[in-house]
Tab-separated table of C-alpha atoms in Angstrom:
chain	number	residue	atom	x	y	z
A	1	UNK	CA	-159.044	228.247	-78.702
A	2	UNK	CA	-158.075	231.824	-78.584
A	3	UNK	CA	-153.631	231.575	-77.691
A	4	UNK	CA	-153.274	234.932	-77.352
A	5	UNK	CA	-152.360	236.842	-73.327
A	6	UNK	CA	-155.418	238.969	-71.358
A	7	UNK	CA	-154.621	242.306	-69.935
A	8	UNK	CA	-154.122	240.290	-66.535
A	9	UNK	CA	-151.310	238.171	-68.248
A	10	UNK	CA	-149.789	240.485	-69.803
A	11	UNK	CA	-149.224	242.737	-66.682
A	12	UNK	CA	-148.306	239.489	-64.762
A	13	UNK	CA	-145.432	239.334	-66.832
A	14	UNK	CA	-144.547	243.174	-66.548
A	15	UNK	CA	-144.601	242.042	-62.839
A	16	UNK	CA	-142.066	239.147	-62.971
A	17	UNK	CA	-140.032	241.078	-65.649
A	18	UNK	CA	-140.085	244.042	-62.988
A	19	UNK	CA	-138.972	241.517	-60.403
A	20	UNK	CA	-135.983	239.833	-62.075
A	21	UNK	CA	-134.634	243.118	-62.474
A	22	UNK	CA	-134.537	244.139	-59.137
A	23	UNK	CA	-133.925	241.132	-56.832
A	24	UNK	CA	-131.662	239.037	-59.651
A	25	UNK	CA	-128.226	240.102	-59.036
A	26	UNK	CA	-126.449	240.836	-62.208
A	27	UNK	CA	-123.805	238.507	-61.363
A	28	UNK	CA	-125.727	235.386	-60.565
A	29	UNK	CA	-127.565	235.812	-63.953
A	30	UNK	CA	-123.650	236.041	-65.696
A	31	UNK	CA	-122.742	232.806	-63.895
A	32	UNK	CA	-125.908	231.173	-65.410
A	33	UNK	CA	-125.270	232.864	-68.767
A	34	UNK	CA	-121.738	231.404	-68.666
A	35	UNK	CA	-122.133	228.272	-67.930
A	36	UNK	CA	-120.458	228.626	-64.375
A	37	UNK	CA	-121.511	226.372	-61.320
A	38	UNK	CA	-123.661	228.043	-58.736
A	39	UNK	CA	-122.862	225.544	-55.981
A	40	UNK	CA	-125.470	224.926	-53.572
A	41	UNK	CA	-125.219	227.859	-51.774
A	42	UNK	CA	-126.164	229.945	-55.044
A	43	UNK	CA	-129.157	227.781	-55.383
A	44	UNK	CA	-129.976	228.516	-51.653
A	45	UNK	CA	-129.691	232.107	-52.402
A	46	UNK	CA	-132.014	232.274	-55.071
A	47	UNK	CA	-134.868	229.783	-53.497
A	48	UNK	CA	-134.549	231.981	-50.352
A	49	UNK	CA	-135.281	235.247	-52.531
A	50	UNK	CA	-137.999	233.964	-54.075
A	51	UNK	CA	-139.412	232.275	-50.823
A	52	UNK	CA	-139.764	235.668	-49.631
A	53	UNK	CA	-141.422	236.935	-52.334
A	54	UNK	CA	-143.930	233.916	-51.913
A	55	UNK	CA	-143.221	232.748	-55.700
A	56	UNK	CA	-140.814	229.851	-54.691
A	57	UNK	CA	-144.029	227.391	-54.320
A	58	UNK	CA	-145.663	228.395	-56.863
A	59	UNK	CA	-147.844	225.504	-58.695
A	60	UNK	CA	-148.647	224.670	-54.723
A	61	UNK	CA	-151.989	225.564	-53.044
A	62	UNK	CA	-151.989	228.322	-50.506
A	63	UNK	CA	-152.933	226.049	-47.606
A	64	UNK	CA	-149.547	224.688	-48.267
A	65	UNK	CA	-147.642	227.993	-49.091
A	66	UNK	CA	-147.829	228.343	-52.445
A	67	UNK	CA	-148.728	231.009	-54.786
A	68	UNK	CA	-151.358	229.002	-56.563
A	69	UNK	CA	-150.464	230.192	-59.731
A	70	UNK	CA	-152.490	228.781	-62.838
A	71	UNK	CA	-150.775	226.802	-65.804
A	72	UNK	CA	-150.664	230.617	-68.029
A	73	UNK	CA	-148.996	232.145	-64.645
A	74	UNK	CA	-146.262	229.177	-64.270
A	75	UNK	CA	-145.471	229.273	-68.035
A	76	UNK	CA	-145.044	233.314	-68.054
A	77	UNK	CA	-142.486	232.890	-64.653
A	78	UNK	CA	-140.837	230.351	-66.360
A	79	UNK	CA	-140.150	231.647	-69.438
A	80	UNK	CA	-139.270	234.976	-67.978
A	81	UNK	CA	-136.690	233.804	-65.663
A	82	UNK	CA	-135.291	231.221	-68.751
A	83	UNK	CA	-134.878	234.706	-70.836
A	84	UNK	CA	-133.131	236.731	-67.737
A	85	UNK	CA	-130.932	233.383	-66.994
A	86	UNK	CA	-131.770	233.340	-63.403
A	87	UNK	CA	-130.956	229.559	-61.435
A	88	UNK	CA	-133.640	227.321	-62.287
A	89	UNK	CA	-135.686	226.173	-59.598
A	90	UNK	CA	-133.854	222.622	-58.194
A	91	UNK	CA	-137.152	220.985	-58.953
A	92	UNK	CA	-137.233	217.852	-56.502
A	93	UNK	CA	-138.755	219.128	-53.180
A	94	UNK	CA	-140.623	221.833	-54.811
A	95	UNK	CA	-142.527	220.551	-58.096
A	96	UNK	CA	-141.911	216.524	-57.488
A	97	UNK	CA	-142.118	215.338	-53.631
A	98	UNK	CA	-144.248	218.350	-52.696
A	99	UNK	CA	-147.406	217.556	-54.906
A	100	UNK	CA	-147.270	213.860	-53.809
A	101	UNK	CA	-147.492	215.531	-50.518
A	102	UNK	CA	-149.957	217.058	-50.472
A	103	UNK	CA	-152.075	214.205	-52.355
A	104	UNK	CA	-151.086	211.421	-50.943
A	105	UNK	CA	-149.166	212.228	-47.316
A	106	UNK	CA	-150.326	211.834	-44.131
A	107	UNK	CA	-150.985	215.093	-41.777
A	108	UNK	CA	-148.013	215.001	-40.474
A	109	UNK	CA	-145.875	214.752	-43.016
A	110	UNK	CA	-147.303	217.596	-44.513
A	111	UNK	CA	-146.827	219.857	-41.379
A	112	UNK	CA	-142.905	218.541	-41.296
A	113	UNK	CA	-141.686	218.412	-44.805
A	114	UNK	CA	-143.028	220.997	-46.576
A	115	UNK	CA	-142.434	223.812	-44.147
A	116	UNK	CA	-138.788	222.364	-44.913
A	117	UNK	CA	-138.759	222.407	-48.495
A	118	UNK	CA	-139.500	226.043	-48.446
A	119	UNK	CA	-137.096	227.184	-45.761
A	120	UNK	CA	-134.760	225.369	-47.580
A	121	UNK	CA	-133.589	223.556	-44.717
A	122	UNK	CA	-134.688	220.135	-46.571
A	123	UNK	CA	-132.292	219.289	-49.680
A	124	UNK	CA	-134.017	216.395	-51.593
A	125	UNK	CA	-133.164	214.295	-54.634
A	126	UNK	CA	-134.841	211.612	-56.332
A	127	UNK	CA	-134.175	208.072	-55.399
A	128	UNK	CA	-135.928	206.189	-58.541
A	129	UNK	CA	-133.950	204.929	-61.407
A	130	UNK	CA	-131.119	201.898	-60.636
A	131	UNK	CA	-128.496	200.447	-62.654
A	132	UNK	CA	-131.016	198.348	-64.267
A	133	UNK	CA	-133.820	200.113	-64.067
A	134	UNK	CA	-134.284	203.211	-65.761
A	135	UNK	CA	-136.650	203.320	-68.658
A	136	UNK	CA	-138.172	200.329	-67.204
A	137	UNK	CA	-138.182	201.419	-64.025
A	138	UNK	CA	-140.697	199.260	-62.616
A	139	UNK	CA	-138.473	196.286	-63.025
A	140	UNK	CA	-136.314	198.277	-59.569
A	141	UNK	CA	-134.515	195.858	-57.305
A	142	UNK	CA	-134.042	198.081	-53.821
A	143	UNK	CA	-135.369	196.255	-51.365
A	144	UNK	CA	-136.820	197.455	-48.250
A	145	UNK	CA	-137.776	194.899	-45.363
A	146	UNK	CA	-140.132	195.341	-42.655
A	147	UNK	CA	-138.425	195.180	-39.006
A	148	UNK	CA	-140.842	196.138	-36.314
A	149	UNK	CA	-141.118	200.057	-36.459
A	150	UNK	CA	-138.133	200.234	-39.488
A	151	UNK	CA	-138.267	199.155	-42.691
A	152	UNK	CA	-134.458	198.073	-43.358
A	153	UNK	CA	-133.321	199.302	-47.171
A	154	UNK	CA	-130.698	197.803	-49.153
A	155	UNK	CA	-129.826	198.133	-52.814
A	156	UNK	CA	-128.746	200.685	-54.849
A	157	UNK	CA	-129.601	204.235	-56.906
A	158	UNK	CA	-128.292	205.760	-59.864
A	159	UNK	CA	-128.279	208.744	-62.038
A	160	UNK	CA	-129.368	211.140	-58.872
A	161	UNK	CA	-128.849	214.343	-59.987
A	162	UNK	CA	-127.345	216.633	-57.309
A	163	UNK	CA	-127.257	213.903	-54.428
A	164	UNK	CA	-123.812	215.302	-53.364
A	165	UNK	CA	-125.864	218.746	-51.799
A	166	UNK	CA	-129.001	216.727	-50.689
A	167	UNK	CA	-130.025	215.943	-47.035
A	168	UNK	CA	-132.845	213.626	-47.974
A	169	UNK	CA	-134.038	211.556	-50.476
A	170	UNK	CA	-137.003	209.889	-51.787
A	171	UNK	CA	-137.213	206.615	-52.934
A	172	UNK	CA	-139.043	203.820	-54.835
A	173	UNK	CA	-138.457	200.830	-53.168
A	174	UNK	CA	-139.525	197.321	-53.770
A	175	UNK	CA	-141.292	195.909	-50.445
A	176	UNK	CA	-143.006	192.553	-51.866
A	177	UNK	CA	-140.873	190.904	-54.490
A	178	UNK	CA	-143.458	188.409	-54.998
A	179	UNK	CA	-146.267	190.301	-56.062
A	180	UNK	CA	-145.734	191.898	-60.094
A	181	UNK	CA	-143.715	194.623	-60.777
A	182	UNK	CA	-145.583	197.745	-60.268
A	183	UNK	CA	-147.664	196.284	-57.643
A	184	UNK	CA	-145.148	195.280	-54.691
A	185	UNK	CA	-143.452	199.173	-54.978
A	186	UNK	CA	-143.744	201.589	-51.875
A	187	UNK	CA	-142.712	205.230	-51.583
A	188	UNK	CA	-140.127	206.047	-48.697
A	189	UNK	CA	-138.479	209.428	-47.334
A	190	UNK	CA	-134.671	208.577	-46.694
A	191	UNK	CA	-132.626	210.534	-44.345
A	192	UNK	CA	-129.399	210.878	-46.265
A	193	UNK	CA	-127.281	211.163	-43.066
A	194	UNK	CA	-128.788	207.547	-42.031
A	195	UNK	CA	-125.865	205.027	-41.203
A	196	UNK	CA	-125.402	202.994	-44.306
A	197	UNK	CA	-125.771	205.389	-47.243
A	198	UNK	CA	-122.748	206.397	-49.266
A	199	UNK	CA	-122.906	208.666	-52.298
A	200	UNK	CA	-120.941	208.164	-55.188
A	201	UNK	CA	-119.953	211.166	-57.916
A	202	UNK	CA	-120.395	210.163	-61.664
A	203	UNK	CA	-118.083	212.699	-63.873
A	204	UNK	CA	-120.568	213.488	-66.978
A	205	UNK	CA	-119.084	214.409	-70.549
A	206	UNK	CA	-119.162	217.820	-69.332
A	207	UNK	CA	-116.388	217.695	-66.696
A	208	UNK	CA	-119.323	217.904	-63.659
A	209	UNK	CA	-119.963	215.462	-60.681
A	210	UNK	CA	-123.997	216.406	-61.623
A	211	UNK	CA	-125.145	213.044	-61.042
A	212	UNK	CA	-124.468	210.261	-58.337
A	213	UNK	CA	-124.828	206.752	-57.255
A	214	UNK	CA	-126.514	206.120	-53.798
A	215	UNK	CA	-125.673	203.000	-52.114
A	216	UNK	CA	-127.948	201.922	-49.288
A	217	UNK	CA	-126.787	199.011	-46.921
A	218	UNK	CA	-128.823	198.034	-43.742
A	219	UNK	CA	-130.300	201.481	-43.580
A	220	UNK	CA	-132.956	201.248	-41.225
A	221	UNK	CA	-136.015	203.568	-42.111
A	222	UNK	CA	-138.819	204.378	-39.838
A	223	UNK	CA	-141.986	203.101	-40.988
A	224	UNK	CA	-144.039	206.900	-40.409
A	225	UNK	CA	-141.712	207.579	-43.255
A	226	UNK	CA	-144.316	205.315	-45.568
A	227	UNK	CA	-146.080	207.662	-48.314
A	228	UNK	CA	-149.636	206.295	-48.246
A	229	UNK	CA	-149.807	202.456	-48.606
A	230	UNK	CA	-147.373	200.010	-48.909
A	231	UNK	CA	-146.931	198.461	-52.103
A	232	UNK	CA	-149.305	201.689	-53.533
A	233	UNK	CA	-146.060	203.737	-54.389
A	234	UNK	CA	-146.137	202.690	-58.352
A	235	UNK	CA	-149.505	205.006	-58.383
A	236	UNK	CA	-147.442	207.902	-56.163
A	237	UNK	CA	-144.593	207.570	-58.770
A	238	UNK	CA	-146.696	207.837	-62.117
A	239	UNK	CA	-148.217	211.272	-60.466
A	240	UNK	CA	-145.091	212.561	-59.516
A	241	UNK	CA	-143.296	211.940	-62.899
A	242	UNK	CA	-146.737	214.034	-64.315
A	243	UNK	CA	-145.118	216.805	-62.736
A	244	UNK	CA	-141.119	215.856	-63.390
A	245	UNK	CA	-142.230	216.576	-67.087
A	246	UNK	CA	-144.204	219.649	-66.568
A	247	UNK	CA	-142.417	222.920	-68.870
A	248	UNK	CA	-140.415	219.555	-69.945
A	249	UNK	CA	-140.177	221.559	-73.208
A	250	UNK	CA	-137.782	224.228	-72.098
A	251	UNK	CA	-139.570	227.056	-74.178
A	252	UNK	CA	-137.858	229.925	-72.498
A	253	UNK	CA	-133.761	228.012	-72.621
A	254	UNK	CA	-134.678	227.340	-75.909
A	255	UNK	CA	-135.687	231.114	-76.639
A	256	UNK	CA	-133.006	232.194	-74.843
A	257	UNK	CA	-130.430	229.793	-76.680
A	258	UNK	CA	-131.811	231.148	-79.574
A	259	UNK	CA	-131.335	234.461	-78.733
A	260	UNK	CA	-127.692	234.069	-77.818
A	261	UNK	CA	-127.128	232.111	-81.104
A	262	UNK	CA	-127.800	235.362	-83.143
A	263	UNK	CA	-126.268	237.537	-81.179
A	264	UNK	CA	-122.945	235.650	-81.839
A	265	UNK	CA	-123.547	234.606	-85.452
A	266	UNK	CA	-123.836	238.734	-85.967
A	267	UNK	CA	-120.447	238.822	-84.332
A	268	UNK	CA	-118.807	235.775	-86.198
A	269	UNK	CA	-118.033	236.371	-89.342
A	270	UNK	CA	-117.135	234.004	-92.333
A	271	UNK	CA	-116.122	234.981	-95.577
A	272	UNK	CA	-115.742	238.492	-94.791
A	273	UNK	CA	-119.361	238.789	-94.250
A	274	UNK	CA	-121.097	238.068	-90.590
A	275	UNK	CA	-121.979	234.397	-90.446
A	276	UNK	CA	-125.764	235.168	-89.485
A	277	UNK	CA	-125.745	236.251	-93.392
A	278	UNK	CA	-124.266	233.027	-94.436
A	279	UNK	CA	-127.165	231.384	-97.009
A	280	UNK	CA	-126.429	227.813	-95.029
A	281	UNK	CA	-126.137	228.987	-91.517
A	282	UNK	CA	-129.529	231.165	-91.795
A	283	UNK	CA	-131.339	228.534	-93.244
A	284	UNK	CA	-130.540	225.930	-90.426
A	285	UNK	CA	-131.181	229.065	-88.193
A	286	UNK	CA	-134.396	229.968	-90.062
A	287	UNK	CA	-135.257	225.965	-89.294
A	288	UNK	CA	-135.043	225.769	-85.676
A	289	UNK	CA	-136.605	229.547	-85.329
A	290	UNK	CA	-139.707	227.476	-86.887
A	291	UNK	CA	-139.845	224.616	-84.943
A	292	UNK	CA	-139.427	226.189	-82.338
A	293	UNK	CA	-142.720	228.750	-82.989
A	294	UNK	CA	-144.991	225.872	-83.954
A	295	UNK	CA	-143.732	224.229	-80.756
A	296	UNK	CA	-144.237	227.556	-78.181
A	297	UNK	CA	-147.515	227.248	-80.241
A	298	UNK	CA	-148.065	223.733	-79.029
A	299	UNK	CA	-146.814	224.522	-75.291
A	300	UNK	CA	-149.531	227.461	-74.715
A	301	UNK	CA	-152.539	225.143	-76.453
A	302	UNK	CA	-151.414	222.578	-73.896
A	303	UNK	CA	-150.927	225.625	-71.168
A	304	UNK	CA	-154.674	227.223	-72.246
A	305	UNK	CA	-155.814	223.162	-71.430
A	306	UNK	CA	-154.159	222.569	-68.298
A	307	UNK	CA	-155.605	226.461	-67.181
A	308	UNK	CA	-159.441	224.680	-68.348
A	309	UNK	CA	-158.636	221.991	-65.596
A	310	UNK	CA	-157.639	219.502	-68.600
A	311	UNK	CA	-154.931	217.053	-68.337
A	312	UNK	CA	-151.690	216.860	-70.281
A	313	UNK	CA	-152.032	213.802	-72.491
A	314	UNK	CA	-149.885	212.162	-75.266
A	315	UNK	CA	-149.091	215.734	-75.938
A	316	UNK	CA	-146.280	215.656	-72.776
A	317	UNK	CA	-144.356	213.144	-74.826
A	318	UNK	CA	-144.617	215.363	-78.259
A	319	UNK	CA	-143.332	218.198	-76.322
A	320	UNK	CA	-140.746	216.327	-75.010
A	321	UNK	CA	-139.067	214.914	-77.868
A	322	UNK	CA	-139.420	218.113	-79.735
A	323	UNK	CA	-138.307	220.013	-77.065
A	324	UNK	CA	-135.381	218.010	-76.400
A	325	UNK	CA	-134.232	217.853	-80.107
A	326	UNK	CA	-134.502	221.801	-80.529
A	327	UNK	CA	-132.485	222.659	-77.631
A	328	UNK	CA	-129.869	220.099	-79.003
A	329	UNK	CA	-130.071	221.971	-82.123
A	330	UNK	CA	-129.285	225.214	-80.758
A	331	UNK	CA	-126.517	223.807	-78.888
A	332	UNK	CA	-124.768	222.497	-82.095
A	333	UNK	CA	-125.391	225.398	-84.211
A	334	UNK	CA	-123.903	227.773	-81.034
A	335	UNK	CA	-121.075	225.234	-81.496
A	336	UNK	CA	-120.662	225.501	-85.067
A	337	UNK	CA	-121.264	229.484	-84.905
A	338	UNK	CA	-118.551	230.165	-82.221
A	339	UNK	CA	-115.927	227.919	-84.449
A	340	UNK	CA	-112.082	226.763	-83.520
A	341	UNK	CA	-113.351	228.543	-79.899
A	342	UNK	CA	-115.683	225.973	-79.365
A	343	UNK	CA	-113.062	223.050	-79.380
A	344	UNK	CA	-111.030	223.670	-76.014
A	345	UNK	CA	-113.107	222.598	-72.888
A	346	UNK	CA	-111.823	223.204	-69.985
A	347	UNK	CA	-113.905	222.029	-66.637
A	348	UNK	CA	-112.394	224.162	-64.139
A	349	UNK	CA	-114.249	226.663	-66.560
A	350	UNK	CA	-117.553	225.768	-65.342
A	351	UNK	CA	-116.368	226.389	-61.578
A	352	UNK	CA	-115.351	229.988	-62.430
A	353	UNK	CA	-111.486	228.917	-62.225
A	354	UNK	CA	-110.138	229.927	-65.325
A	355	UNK	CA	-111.330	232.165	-68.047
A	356	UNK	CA	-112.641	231.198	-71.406
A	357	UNK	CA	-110.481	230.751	-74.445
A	358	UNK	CA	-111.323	233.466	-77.018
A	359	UNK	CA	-114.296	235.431	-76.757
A	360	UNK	CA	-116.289	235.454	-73.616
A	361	UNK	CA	-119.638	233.884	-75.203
A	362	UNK	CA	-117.380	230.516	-76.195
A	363	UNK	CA	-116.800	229.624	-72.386
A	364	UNK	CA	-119.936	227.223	-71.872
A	365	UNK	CA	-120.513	226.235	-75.575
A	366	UNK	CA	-118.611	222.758	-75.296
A	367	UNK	CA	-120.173	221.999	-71.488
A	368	UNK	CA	-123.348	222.628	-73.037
A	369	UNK	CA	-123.431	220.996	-76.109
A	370	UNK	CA	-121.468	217.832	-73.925
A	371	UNK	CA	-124.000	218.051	-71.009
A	372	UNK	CA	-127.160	218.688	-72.565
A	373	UNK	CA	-126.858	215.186	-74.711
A	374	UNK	CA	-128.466	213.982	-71.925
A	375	UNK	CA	-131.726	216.296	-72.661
A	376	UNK	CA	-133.125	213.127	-74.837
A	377	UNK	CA	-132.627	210.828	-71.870
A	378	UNK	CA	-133.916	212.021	-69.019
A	379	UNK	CA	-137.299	212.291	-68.301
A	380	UNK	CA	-138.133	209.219	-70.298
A	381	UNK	CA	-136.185	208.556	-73.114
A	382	UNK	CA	-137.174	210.264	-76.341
A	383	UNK	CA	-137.723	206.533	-78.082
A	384	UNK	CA	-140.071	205.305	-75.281
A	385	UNK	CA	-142.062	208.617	-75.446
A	386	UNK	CA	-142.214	208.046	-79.409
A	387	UNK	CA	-143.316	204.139	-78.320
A	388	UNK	CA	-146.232	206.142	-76.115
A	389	UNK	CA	-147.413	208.626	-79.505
A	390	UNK	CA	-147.677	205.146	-81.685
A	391	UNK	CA	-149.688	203.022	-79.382
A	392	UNK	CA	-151.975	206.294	-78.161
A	393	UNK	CA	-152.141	207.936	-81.133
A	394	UNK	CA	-152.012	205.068	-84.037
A	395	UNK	CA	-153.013	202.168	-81.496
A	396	UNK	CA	-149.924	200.502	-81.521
C-alpha cells in the first residue's frame, strides 16, 4: 500500500494552505489558539466563509452541495485547518444528520433541511445519549407516542453538546417499548422552539456551559418529521455514529499540540538550561512524537482504504483510543512544561474577559487539560471500544 501524497494531493494541500491564509482572519485563529470561546456567531462566521467557498459540505455529494471530496482530500483539509487553528467544523448538521439524509430521508426532507444546514439557518445538536443511557445507549427511555398526525415526546436528553445555540435537534426516541431494545427505536427531527422543551446548562471541569440537558414534556412532533421507518432508527443511528467517529483521531490537534508543546518547552527553562533539553522531559516528548507517527501512519492506511471504497473496521476503535490517549498526553506534558503558570484557571479566561496569568501560551493550558478529559468518553468510551478490538480481533 504505497502511504505516500500524488502530485494532485500535494497541490490540494498548497490549495487549502493558500486558503487559510487568506480568508482565516488572524484573530479568529488567536482565539482558537488561546483557548477563547468563539460563541456562535464565530462559528457562523466561519461555516458561512467556507459555504462560499463550497468546502463547508465537503464529505457530501454534489447533488446535495457538497464538494465530494475523497477520504485523502477530507484528511488533508482537516489536518490543515487543525495546524492553522481555524474553528472546527460544529459537526452535527454537517457530517452526522446530513449523511443520514441523504440515505435514509424522504424527498422532502432533503429539499428542506439540508439547504438549511448549509445556510446556516438550521442549528442542530444531537438528541441521543440520556441519563441512563450512554454507552448503552440502546437501553434509551424517551418516549414518543403516536397521536393522529403528532407523535407526542416525553423524556429526557443529556450530555448535548452546544444545545444552548441550537434551533433543532435530532433524536432517538423509543416508539414501541415492547418490542427489544434496538428494535422499537425511531429517528425524529425536533424543533427546539416546540412548547415543552427546556434546556438545561451543565458547567464542565473547564468552567464552560459546553454541554446540556434537554427536557421534553408533551412536545408534540409532526409525524413527516419520521426519518425512514418507525422503529428502523437503531439502523439510522449505527450509520450516523460511522460518521460521528470519522478523523475521531484528531491527527492535525494532536500535531498541532505537539507543535505548541516545543515551542514552549524551548522557552521554559529548568535548571538553567531550556526544558526541551531536559533528559526526562525529551524522552516523554520523544514518546508521544512516536506514537503519534505510527498512529498518522495508521490514520492514512485507514484514509488510502476508505479512498479504495473500503470500510473503516475495528480499526475506528484503535484510532480512537490511541488518539484520545495522545492528545491527553500532550495536554499534560503542555501542563507540566508551562509549570506554576499552569495552576491558576480562570473561566472568564476562556470568554476573552481577562488576560492570562504569566506568559500568553499558559492561558488555555488548565481549560484544556480540564476539558479534554472528556476526549476518552465521548464517542464511545475508550473501554467499550477496547471490549470491540477483543471480541473482533481475539473473538472475545
Amino acid at each position: 500500500m504505497d502511504l505516500s501524497y500524488t502530485d494532485e494531493e500535494k497541490a490540494f494541500r498548497e490549495e487549502v494552505r493558500a486558503f487559510l491564509a487568506e480568508k482565516l482572519p488572524k484573530e479568529v485563529s488567536d482565539k482558537v489558539r488561546a483557548g477563547v470561546s468563539l460563541g456562535k456567531e464565530g462559528h457562523d462566521d466561519w461555516h458561512a466563509t467556507l459555504n462560499e467557498k463550497g468546502w463547508l459540505a465537503f464529505s457530501w455529494p454534489r447533488e446535495f452541495g457538497g464538494a465530494e471530496w475523497n477520504a485523502v482530500q477530507r484528511h488533508i483539509f482537516e489536518e490543515e485547518c487543525a495546524l492553522a487553528y481555524a474553528p472546527r467544523i460544529v459537526p452535527f448538521g454537517l457530517s452526522m444528520l446530513g449523511p443520514v439524509l441523504q440515505k435514509f430521508g424522504s424527498k422532502a426532507q432533503q429539499d428542506y433541511f439540508l439547504p438549511r444546514i448549509l445556510n446556516g439557518a438550521h442549528w442542530w445538536c444531537q438528541g441521543y445519549s440520556e441519563p441512563g443511557a450512554g454507552s448503552d445507549l440502546a437501553s434509551l427511555k424517551t418516549r414518543a407516542v403516536r397521536d393522529g398526525d403528532h407523535y407526542v415526546v416525553n423524556g429526557q436528553k443529556t450530555w448535548t453538546t452546544l444545545g444552548q445555540y441550537a434551533n433543532w435537534i435530532f433524536c432517538l426516541v423509543r416508539t414501541d417499548p415492547e418490542a427489544k431494545q434496538q428494535e422499537g427505536i425511531s429517528f425524529l427531527l425536533i424543533d427546539m422552539e416546540t412548547p415543552g422543551i427546556e434546556v438545561r446548562p451543565i458547567v464542565l471541569l473547564d468552567g464552560t456551559p459546553e454541554v446540556n440537558e434537554v427536557f421534553f414534556d408533551n412536545v408534540r412532533v409532526p409525524v413527516e418529521n419520521l426519518v425512514g421507518e418507525e422503529n428502523k432508527g437503531w439502523t439510522y443511528a449505527k450509520y450516523l455514529l460511522t460518521h460521528e467517529r470519522t478523523n475521531i483521531a484528531g491527527v492535525g490537534f494532536s500535531q498541532a499540540g505537539l507543535d505548541a508543546v516545543k515551542r514552549i518547552a524551548r522557552i521554559e527553562s529548568a535548571g538553567g538550561r531550556p526544558l526541551i533539553e531536559n533528559p526526562h522531559f525529551a524522552a516523554r516528548l520523544a514518546q508521544i512524537e512516536i506514537d503519534l507517527m505510527a498512529m498518522a501512519t495508521t490514520n492514512m492506511r485507514i484514509v488510502s482504504q476508505a479512498s479504495a471504497g473500503q470500510a473503516p473496521g475495528v480499526e475506528s476503535s484503535m484510532l480512537k483510543v490511541k488518539g484520545t490517549i495522545i492528545r491527553q498526553e500532550i495536554n499534560d506534558l503542555t501542563r507540566r512544561a508551562v509549570g506554576p503558570y499552569a495552576m491558576p484557571f480562570a473561566s472568564e479566561a476562556i470568554e476573552g474577559d481577562n488576560d492570562p496569568i504569566g506568559p500568553d501560551y499558559a492561558g488555555p493550558v488548565a481549560a484544556q487539560y480540564f476539558n479534554n478529559r472528556k476526549l476518552s468518553i465521548f464517542g464511545g468510551s475508550n473501554e467499550i471500544q477496547r471490549g470491540i478490538i477483543a471480541k473482533v480481533k481475539m473473538g472475545g
